[in-house]
Amino acid sequence: MKTKKLTEADVTAESVFMLQRRQILKMLGIGATALTLTPPAQASLLDWFKGNDRPPAPAGKALDFSKPPQWQSDLPLTPENKVTGYNNFYEFGLDKADPAANAGAMATDPWTLTIDGEVAKPLTLDHDALASRFPLAERIYRMRCVEAWSMVIPWIGFPLHKLLALVEPTSHAKYVAFQTLYAPEQMPGQKDRFIGGGLKYPYVEGLRLDEAMHPLTLMSVGVYGKALPPQNGAPIRLIVPWKYGFKGIKSIVRIRLTRERPPTTWNLSAPNEYGFYANVNPHVDHPRWSQATERVIGAGGILKVERQPTLLFNGYADQVASLYRGLNLKENF
Ligand SMILES: Nc1nc2c(c(=O)[nH]1)N[C@H]1C(S)=C(S)[C@@H](COP(=O)(O)O)O[C@H]1N2
Ligand SMILES: [Mo]
């Protein structure tokens, strides 16, 4: 770790990260004593900082897309090197720098995405179809991680409702289930529970059908003008901007329309902490931290801390609140 001059505010932020990290280790059954005393735990902490100095991953290929004014924004964009260098993709490790360092090992072409279940016309798309079957557009969305940090990201993709219209959901379809690639040979976190955070793999997510059909719900194949880098979920991932980031499942191989509510990875892992809905809500705290504000991942160094208030439904309430009329958001978190 490079020597840095720390201000009091910096140290406070740093200790917040440490706390989160310690909580993860605790979840894995590695106590605080082990964290401070044993060399492997010390090494992982050093990696955590060292990782932020790793070079960015190579850029994806340029995409053809439109920029409809409707989806542009005045919000300052999170710099590209943060979007592609500060990631959560536990299949490749728990550190924010691990996905950029390790996800290049994932083979993303050829690829197939199968859409089936309660549909009249099941469909399989190959790698090239993902970026050519539907017109692509850039959409600048806020992204709010459940860990209380946020970004503003120029995604490229197409709305999920277009794909669902193609497969024709039956009248029995009530939910949409998503599944990430399962490839332990390419994803070290799927092989080793210490690398993969003890999650059950493959990573799975789900939406109610009306949430999936909402015009904001995006299938993303690119970011910052280029195909998604592997660490951001190449070749195709989900973006639901009014929900916590973990709903945005990466590297999807299967989408299944179902009658029943599908299981979701973080809910399976800690049902009292992560719900099925995971709508961004400053009034419903995580049991271990406040959700009232968020750390903005901006142009400054990792220790430059800027916080802003978190908005209900991540600022998309005018467009999505009607989906949840009559639902108790505290109980259905
Ligand atoms: N398969 C898979 N998808 C995933 C995750 C993961 O660990 N595995 N992490 C989620 C979390 S917690 C967040 S915040 C976002 C991060 O997306 P980004 O790295 O592109 O910013 O991806 C989500 N999708
Ligand atoms: Mo997240």
Coordinates of C-alpha atoms and ligand atoms in Angstrom, one line a residue:
M1 CA 0.0 0.0 0.0
K2 CA 1.3 3.4 -1.0
T3 CA 1.8 5.9 1.8
K4 CA -1.0 8.5 1.7
K5 CA -1.6 11.5 3.9
L6 CA -5.0 10.9 5.6
T7 CA -7.4 13.5 6.8
E8 CA -9.8 12.8 9.6
A9 CA -12.6 12.4 7.1
D10 CA -10.6 9.9 5.0
V11 CA -9.8 7.8 8.0
T12 CA -13.5 7.7 8.9
A13 CA -14.4 6.5 5.4
E14 CA -11.6 4.0 5.4
S15 CA -12.8 2.5 8.6
V16 CA -16.3 2.1 7.1
F17 CA -14.9 0.0 4.3
M18 CA -12.9 -2.0 6.8
L19 CA -16.0 -2.6 8.8
Q20 CA -17.9 -3.9 5.7
R21 CA -15.0 -6.2 4.9
R22 CA -14.8 -7.5 8.4
Q23 CA -18.5 -8.2 8.3
I24 CA -18.1 -10.3 5.1
L25 CA -15.2 -12.2 6.7
K26 CA -17.4 -12.7 9.8
M27 CA -20.2 -14.1 7.6
L28 CA -17.7 -16.5 6.3
G29 CA -16.7 -17.5 9.8
I30 CA -13.4 -15.7 9.9
G31 CA -13.4 -13.7 13.2
A32 CA -11.9 -10.3 13.9
T33 CA -9.0 -12.0 15.7
A34 CA -8.0 -13.9 12.6
L35 CA -8.4 -10.7 10.6
T36 CA -5.9 -8.7 12.7
L37 CA -3.5 -11.5 13.5
T38 CA -3.0 -14.1 10.8
P39 CA -0.9 -13.5 7.7
P40 CA -3.5 -14.7 5.1
A41 CA -6.1 -12.2 6.4
Q42 CA -3.5 -9.4 6.6
A43 CA -2.6 -10.3 3.0
S44 CA -6.2 -10.0 1.9
L45 CA -6.5 -6.6 3.4
L46 CA -3.4 -5.4 1.6
D47 CA -4.7 -6.8 -1.6
W48 CA -7.9 -4.9 -1.0
F49 CA -5.9 -1.6 -1.3
K50 CA -3.4 -2.8 -3.8
G51 CA -6.3 -3.8 -6.1
N52 CA -7.3 -0.2 -6.6
D53 CA -4.0 0.4 -8.3
R54 CA -4.4 -2.4 -10.8
P55 CA -4.6 -1.4 -14.5
P56 CA -8.0 -1.3 -16.1
A57 CA -9.3 -4.2 -18.2
P58 CA -9.0 -4.0 -22.0
A59 CA -11.9 -2.2 -23.7
G60 CA -14.7 -4.1 -25.5
K61 CA -15.6 -3.6 -29.1
A62 CA -17.4 -0.5 -30.2
L63 CA -21.2 -0.8 -30.5
D64 CA -23.8 0.8 -32.8
F65 CA -26.4 2.6 -30.7
S66 CA -28.6 5.6 -30.6
K67 CA -28.7 8.3 -27.9
P68 CA -32.4 9.1 -27.4
P69 CA -32.6 12.4 -25.5
Q70 CA -35.2 10.8 -23.1
W71 CA -32.4 8.6 -21.6
Q72 CA -29.7 11.2 -21.4
S73 CA -29.0 13.0 -18.1
D74 CA -27.3 16.0 -16.5
L75 CA -25.9 13.9 -13.7
P76 CA -22.1 13.8 -13.7
L77 CA -21.1 10.3 -15.0
T78 CA -18.9 8.0 -12.8
P79 CA -15.6 7.9 -14.6
E80 CA -15.2 4.8 -16.9
N81 CA -12.2 3.5 -14.9
K82 CA -14.4 3.3 -11.8
V83 CA -17.3 1.7 -13.6
T84 CA -15.0 -1.0 -15.0
G85 CA -12.6 -1.2 -12.1
Y86 CA -14.7 -1.1 -8.9
N87 CA -17.1 -4.0 -9.3
N88 CA -19.1 -6.6 -7.4
F89 CA -19.0 -10.0 -9.2
Y90 CA -18.4 -12.5 -6.4
E91 CA -17.8 -15.3 -8.9
F92 CA -14.4 -13.6 -9.3
G93 CA -13.7 -12.6 -5.7
L94 CA -14.9 -10.2 -3.0
D95 CA -12.6 -7.3 -3.6
K96 CA -13.9 -4.5 -5.7
A97 CA -10.8 -4.9 -7.9
D98 CA -11.0 -8.7 -8.2
P99 CA -13.5 -8.8 -11.1
A100 CA -11.4 -6.5 -13.3
A101 CA -8.4 -8.6 -12.5
N102 CA -9.9 -12.0 -12.9
A103 CA -13.0 -11.9 -15.1
G104 CA -11.0 -12.0 -18.3
A105 CA -10.8 -15.8 -17.8
M106 CA -14.6 -16.0 -18.5
A107 CA -15.3 -17.1 -22.1
T108 CA -18.1 -14.8 -23.3
D109 CA -18.1 -15.7 -27.1
P110 CA -19.6 -18.1 -28.1
W111 CA -22.5 -17.7 -25.7
T112 CA -26.2 -18.7 -25.6
L113 CA -29.0 -17.1 -23.7
T114 CA -32.2 -19.2 -23.5
I115 CA -35.6 -17.8 -22.7
D116 CA -38.1 -20.5 -21.8
G117 CA -40.6 -21.6 -19.2
E118 CA -44.2 -20.2 -19.3
V119 CA -43.8 -18.8 -22.9
A120 CA -45.5 -19.7 -26.2
K121 CA -42.3 -19.3 -28.2
P122 CA -39.1 -20.3 -26.4
L123 CA -36.0 -18.7 -27.9
T124 CA -32.2 -19.1 -27.8
L125 CA -30.0 -16.1 -28.8
D126 CA -26.4 -16.6 -29.7
H127 CA -23.6 -14.1 -28.9
D128 CA -24.0 -11.9 -31.9
A129 CA -27.8 -11.8 -31.7
L130 CA -27.6 -10.3 -28.2
A131 CA -26.2 -7.1 -29.6
S132 CA -28.0 -7.1 -32.9
R133 CA -31.5 -8.6 -32.4
F134 CA -32.9 -5.3 -31.0
P135 CA -31.9 -1.7 -31.7
L136 CA -29.4 -0.6 -29.0
A137 CA -29.7 2.7 -27.1
E138 CA -27.6 4.4 -24.5
R139 CA -29.4 5.0 -21.2
I140 CA -27.8 7.0 -18.4
Y141 CA -29.0 5.4 -15.1
R142 CA -28.2 5.9 -11.4
M143 CA -27.0 2.8 -9.8
R144 CA -27.3 2.3 -6.0
C145 CA -25.5 -0.7 -4.4
V146 CA -27.1 -2.1 -1.2
E147 CA -23.6 -1.4 0.4
A148 CA -24.5 2.3 0.3
W149 CA -22.4 3.5 -2.6
S150 CA -23.6 4.8 -6.0
M151 CA -22.6 5.5 -9.5
V152 CA -24.1 7.1 -12.7
I153 CA -23.5 4.8 -15.6
P154 CA -24.1 5.2 -19.4
W155 CA -25.4 1.6 -20.2
I156 CA -26.2 0.4 -23.7
G157 CA -28.9 -2.1 -24.3
F158 CA -32.5 -2.8 -25.0
P159 CA -35.6 -3.0 -22.8
L160 CA -36.4 -6.4 -21.5
H161 CA -40.0 -6.1 -22.5
K162 CA -39.0 -6.3 -26.2
L163 CA -37.4 -9.7 -25.5
L164 CA -40.4 -10.9 -23.5
A165 CA -42.8 -9.8 -26.2
L166 CA -40.9 -12.0 -28.7
V167 CA -41.3 -15.2 -26.5
E168 CA -44.9 -14.5 -25.7
P169 CA -45.4 -15.2 -22.0
T170 CA -48.5 -17.4 -21.3
S171 CA -51.3 -16.3 -19.0
H172 CA -49.6 -18.4 -16.2
A173 CA -46.4 -16.4 -16.3
K174 CA -46.2 -14.3 -13.1
Y175 CA -42.4 -13.9 -12.5
V176 CA -39.1 -13.8 -14.5
A177 CA -36.2 -15.8 -13.2
F178 CA -32.6 -15.1 -14.3
Q179 CA -29.5 -17.2 -14.1
T180 CA -25.8 -16.4 -14.4
L181 CA -23.3 -18.7 -16.1
Y182 CA -22.2 -21.7 -14.0
A183 CA -18.6 -22.5 -14.9
P184 CA -16.4 -23.3 -11.9
E185 CA -13.4 -23.8 -14.2
Q186 CA -13.6 -20.1 -15.3
M187 CA -15.1 -18.7 -12.1
P188 CA -12.8 -19.2 -9.0
G189 CA -15.5 -18.0 -6.6
Q190 CA -17.8 -20.9 -7.7
K191 CA -15.1 -23.4 -6.8
D192 CA -14.0 -21.9 -3.5
R193 CA -16.4 -20.5 -1.0
F194 CA -13.7 -18.3 0.5
I195 CA -13.2 -16.6 -2.9
G196 CA -16.9 -16.6 -3.7
G197 CA -18.2 -15.2 -0.5
G198 CA -20.0 -18.4 0.5
L199 CA -22.9 -17.7 -1.9
K200 CA -24.8 -20.5 -3.6
Y201 CA -24.0 -20.6 -7.3
P202 CA -25.1 -20.2 -10.0
Y203 CA -26.2 -16.6 -9.0
V204 CA -29.9 -16.3 -9.6
E205 CA -32.3 -13.3 -9.6
G206 CA -35.9 -12.6 -10.2
L207 CA -38.5 -10.0 -11.0
R208 CA -42.3 -9.9 -10.9
L209 CA -43.5 -9.9 -14.5
D210 CA -44.8 -6.3 -14.3
E211 CA -41.4 -5.2 -13.0
A212 CA -39.7 -7.0 -15.9
M213 CA -42.1 -5.4 -18.4
H214 CA -41.5 -1.9 -17.1
P215 CA -39.9 0.4 -19.7
L216 CA -36.9 1.2 -17.4
T217 CA -35.9 -2.5 -17.0
L218 CA -32.9 -2.9 -19.3
M219 CA -30.9 -5.8 -20.8
S220 CA -27.4 -4.3 -21.1
V221 CA -24.8 -5.4 -23.6
G222 CA -22.5 -2.4 -23.3
V223 CA -21.2 0.5 -21.3
Y224 CA -19.4 3.7 -22.2
G225 CA -19.9 3.1 -25.9
K226 CA -18.4 -0.4 -26.0
A227 CA -19.4 -4.0 -25.4
L228 CA -19.5 -4.9 -21.7
P229 CA -16.2 -5.8 -20.2
P230 CA -16.4 -9.2 -18.5
Q231 CA -16.3 -7.7 -15.0
N232 CA -19.5 -5.8 -15.7
G233 CA -21.3 -8.9 -16.8
A234 CA -20.5 -9.6 -20.4
P235 CA -22.1 -10.4 -22.8
I236 CA -25.5 -9.5 -21.3
R237 CA -26.7 -8.5 -17.9
L238 CA -29.8 -7.0 -16.3
I239 CA -30.2 -3.4 -15.0
V240 CA -33.2 -2.4 -12.8
P241 CA -32.2 1.1 -11.8
W242 CA -34.8 1.6 -9.0
K243 CA -33.5 -1.5 -7.2
Y244 CA -30.3 -2.3 -5.3
G245 CA -27.5 -3.3 -7.6
F246 CA -27.5 -6.9 -6.6
K247 CA -30.8 -7.4 -8.6
G248 CA -28.7 -6.5 -11.8
I249 CA -27.6 -10.1 -12.4
K250 CA -24.5 -10.5 -14.7
S251 CA -23.5 -12.8 -17.5
I252 CA -27.0 -14.3 -18.0
V253 CA -27.4 -17.7 -19.7
R254 CA -31.1 -18.3 -19.0
I255 CA -34.3 -16.4 -18.5
R256 CA -37.3 -18.4 -17.4
L257 CA -40.9 -17.3 -17.0
T258 CA -42.5 -18.9 -14.0
R259 CA -45.7 -19.2 -12.1
E260 CA -44.0 -19.0 -8.7
R261 CA -41.7 -16.4 -7.2
P262 CA -38.2 -17.7 -8.0
P263 CA -35.4 -17.9 -5.4
T264 CA -32.8 -15.1 -5.5
T265 CA -29.1 -15.5 -4.4
W266 CA -28.8 -12.8 -1.7
N267 CA -32.2 -13.5 -0.3
L268 CA -31.2 -17.2 0.1
S269 CA -27.9 -16.1 1.7
A270 CA -29.4 -13.7 4.3
P271 CA -33.2 -13.5 4.1
N272 CA -33.4 -11.0 6.9
E273 CA -31.0 -8.6 5.2
Y274 CA -31.8 -8.9 1.5
G275 CA -35.4 -9.2 0.3
F276 CA -36.9 -10.2 -3.1
Y277 CA -37.9 -6.7 -3.9
A278 CA -34.8 -4.8 -3.0
N279 CA -36.3 -1.5 -4.0
V280 CA -33.9 1.4 -3.1
N281 CA -35.5 3.0 0.0
P282 CA -33.8 5.5 2.3
H283 CA -36.4 4.9 4.9
V284 CA -35.8 1.1 5.3
D285 CA -32.4 0.5 6.7
H286 CA -30.3 -2.6 6.2
P287 CA -30.1 -4.3 9.6
R288 CA -26.4 -3.4 9.9
W289 CA -26.2 0.0 8.3
S290 CA -28.3 3.0 7.3
Q291 CA -29.7 3.4 3.8
A292 CA -30.4 7.1 4.2
T293 CA -27.3 8.3 2.3
E294 CA -24.8 6.9 -0.2
R295 CA -21.1 7.3 -1.0
V296 CA -20.7 8.7 -4.5
I297 CA -18.1 6.9 -6.5
G298 CA -16.7 9.9 -8.4
A299 CA -13.6 11.2 -10.0
G300 CA -11.7 11.6 -6.7
G301 CA -9.4 8.9 -5.2
I302 CA -10.9 6.0 -3.3
L303 CA -10.4 8.0 0.0
K304 CA -12.2 11.1 -1.3
V305 CA -15.6 10.8 0.2
E306 CA -18.7 12.5 -1.0
R307 CA -22.1 11.5 0.4
Q308 CA -25.5 12.4 -0.9
P309 CA -29.0 11.5 0.3
T310 CA -30.5 8.3 -1.1
L311 CA -33.7 8.8 -3.0
L312 CA -36.8 6.6 -2.8
F313 CA -36.8 4.1 -5.7
N314 CA -33.3 5.6 -6.5
G315 CA -34.9 8.7 -7.9
Y316 CA -37.3 6.8 -10.3
A317 CA -40.4 7.0 -8.0
D318 CA -42.5 9.0 -10.5
Q319 CA -42.1 6.1 -12.9
V320 CA -42.2 3.0 -10.7
A321 CA -44.1 3.8 -7.5
S322 CA -47.4 2.7 -9.0
L323 CA -46.0 -0.8 -9.3
Y324 CA -46.1 -1.1 -5.5
R325 CA -49.3 0.7 -4.6
G326 CA -50.7 -1.0 -1.5
L327 CA -47.6 -2.9 -0.8
N328 CA -45.9 -2.4 2.6
L329 CA -42.4 -1.5 1.6
K330 CA -41.0 -2.1 5.1
E331 CA -42.2 -5.7 5.1
N332 CA -41.5 -6.3 1.5
F333 CA -38.0 -4.9 1.5
Ligands
LIG1 N1 -23.6 -13.0 -11.2 C1 -23.5 -11.9 -10.4 N2 -24.2 -10.8 -10.7 C2 -24.0 -9.7 -9.9 C3 -23.2 -9.7 -8.8 C4 -22.5 -10.9 -8.5 O1 -21.7 -11.0 -7.5 N3 -22.6 -12.0 -9.4 N4 -23.1 -8.6 -7.9 C5 -24.3 -7.7 -8.0 C6 -24.0 -6.4 -7.2 S1 -24.0 -6.5 -5.5 C7 -23.9 -5.2 -7.9 S2 -23.8 -3.8 -7.0 C8 -23.8 -5.1 -9.3 C9 -22.5 -4.4 -9.7 O2 -22.4 -4.2 -11.1 P1 -21.1 -3.5 -11.7 O3 -19.9 -4.2 -11.2 O4 -21.3 -3.6 -13.2 O5 -21.2 -2.1 -11.2 O6 -23.8 -6.4 -10.0 C10 -24.7 -7.4 -9.4 N5 -24.7 -8.6 -10.2
MO2 MO -24.3 -4.4 -4.8

